Short mmCIF file of C-alpha atoms in Angstrom, two decimals:
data_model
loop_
_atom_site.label_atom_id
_atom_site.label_comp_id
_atom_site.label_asym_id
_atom_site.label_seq_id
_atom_site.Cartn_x
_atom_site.Cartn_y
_atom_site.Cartn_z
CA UNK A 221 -156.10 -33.01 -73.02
CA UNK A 222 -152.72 -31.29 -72.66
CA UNK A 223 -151.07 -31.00 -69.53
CA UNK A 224 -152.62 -28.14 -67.43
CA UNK A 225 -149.68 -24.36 -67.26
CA UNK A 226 -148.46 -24.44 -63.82
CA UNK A 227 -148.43 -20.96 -62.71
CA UNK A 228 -151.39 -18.62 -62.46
CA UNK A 229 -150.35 -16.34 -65.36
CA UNK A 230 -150.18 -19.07 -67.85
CA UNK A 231 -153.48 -21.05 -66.53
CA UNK A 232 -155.53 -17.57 -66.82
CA UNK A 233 -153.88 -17.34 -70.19
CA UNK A 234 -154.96 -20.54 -71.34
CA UNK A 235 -158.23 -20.33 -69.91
CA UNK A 236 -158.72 -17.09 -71.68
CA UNK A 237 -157.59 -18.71 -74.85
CA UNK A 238 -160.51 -21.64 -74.18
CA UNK A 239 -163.06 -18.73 -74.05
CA UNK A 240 -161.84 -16.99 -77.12
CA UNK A 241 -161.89 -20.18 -79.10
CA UNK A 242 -165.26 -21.44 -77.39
CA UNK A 243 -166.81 -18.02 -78.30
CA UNK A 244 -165.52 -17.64 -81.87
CA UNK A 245 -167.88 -21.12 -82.48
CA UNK A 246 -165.52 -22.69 -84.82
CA UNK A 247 -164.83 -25.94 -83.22
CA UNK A 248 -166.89 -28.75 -83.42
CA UNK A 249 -169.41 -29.96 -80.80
CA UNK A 250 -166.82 -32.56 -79.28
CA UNK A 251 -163.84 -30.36 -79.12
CA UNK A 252 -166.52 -27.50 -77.51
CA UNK A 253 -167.35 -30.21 -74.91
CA UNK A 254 -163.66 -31.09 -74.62
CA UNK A 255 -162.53 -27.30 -74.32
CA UNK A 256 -165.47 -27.04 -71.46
CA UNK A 257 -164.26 -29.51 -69.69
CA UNK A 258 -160.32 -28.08 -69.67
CA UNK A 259 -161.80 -24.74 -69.27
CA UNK A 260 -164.24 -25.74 -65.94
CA UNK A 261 -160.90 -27.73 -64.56
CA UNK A 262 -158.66 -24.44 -65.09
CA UNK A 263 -161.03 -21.85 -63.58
CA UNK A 264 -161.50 -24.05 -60.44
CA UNK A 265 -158.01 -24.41 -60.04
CA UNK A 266 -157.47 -20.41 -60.40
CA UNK A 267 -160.38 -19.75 -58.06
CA UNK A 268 -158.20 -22.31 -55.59
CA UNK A 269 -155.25 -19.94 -55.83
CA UNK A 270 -157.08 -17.22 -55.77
CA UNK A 271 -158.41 -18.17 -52.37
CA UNK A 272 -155.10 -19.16 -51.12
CA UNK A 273 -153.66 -15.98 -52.14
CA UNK A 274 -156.69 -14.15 -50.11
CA UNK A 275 -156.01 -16.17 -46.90
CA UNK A 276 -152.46 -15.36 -47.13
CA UNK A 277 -152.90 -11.41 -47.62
CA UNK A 278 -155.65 -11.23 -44.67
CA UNK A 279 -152.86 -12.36 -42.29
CA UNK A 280 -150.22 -10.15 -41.23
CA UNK A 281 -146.57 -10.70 -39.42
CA UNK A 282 -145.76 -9.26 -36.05
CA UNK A 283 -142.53 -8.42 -35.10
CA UNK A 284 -141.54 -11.89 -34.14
CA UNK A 285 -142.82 -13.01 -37.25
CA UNK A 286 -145.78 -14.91 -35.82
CA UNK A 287 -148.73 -14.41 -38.42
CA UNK A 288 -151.81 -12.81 -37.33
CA UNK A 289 -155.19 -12.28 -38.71
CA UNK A 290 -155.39 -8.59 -40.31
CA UNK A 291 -158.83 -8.77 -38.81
CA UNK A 292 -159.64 -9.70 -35.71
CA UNK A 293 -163.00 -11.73 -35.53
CA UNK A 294 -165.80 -8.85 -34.65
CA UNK A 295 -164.07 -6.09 -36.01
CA UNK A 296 -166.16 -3.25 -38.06
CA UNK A 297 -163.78 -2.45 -40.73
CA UNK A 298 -166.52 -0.59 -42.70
CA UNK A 299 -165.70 3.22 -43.24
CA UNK A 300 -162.06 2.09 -42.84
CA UNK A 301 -162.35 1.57 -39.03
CA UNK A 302 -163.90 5.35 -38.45
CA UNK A 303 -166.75 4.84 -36.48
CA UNK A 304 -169.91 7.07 -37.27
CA UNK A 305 -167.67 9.11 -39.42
CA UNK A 306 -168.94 12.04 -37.37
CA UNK A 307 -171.89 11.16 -37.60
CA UNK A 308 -173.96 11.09 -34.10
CA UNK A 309 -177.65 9.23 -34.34
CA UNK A 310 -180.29 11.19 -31.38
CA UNK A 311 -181.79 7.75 -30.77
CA UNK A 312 -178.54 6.65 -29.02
CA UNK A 313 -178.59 9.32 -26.74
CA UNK A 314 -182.17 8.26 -25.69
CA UNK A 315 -183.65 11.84 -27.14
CA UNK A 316 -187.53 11.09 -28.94
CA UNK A 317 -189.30 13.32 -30.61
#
């Protein structure tokens, strides 16, 4: 097996060449296998930087530069932080029927 592409670009590249090959079923039944196994060892490395890269855009840099979660832990970021959206349910204000 040749030495894995260092940077995301080229791993994603070569993973997408594994698929293309893989799918085009010209290889033979040990190469398949050997492509897999490549293939399975590139995507979990991608899916490692892809996580990193996620962890570092959910944090954010105050002025002192101190990083900071862009969420705090309970917040309702749904609806882009507007609560209700106007919206105002009658069972809240304790109206029935």
């Amino acid at each position: 097996m040749a030495s894995q592409p260092k940077s995301f670009e080229e791993q994603l590249a070569k993973l997408q060449e594994i698929v293309t090959k893989l799918q085009q079923g010209n290889v033979s039944l040990n190469d398949s296998i050997e492509l897999f196994k490549e293939g399975m060892t590139l995507s979990n490395d991608l899916k490692g930087k892809l996580n990193e890269a996620e962890t570092t855009l959910a944090q954010m840099m105050d002025e002192n530069g101190q990083l900071h979660p862009a969420e705090e832990k309970g917040d309702d970021v749904s609806n882009n932080g507007v609560q209700n959206q106007g919206y105002k349910s009658r069972f809240l204000d304790g109206d029935v029927f």
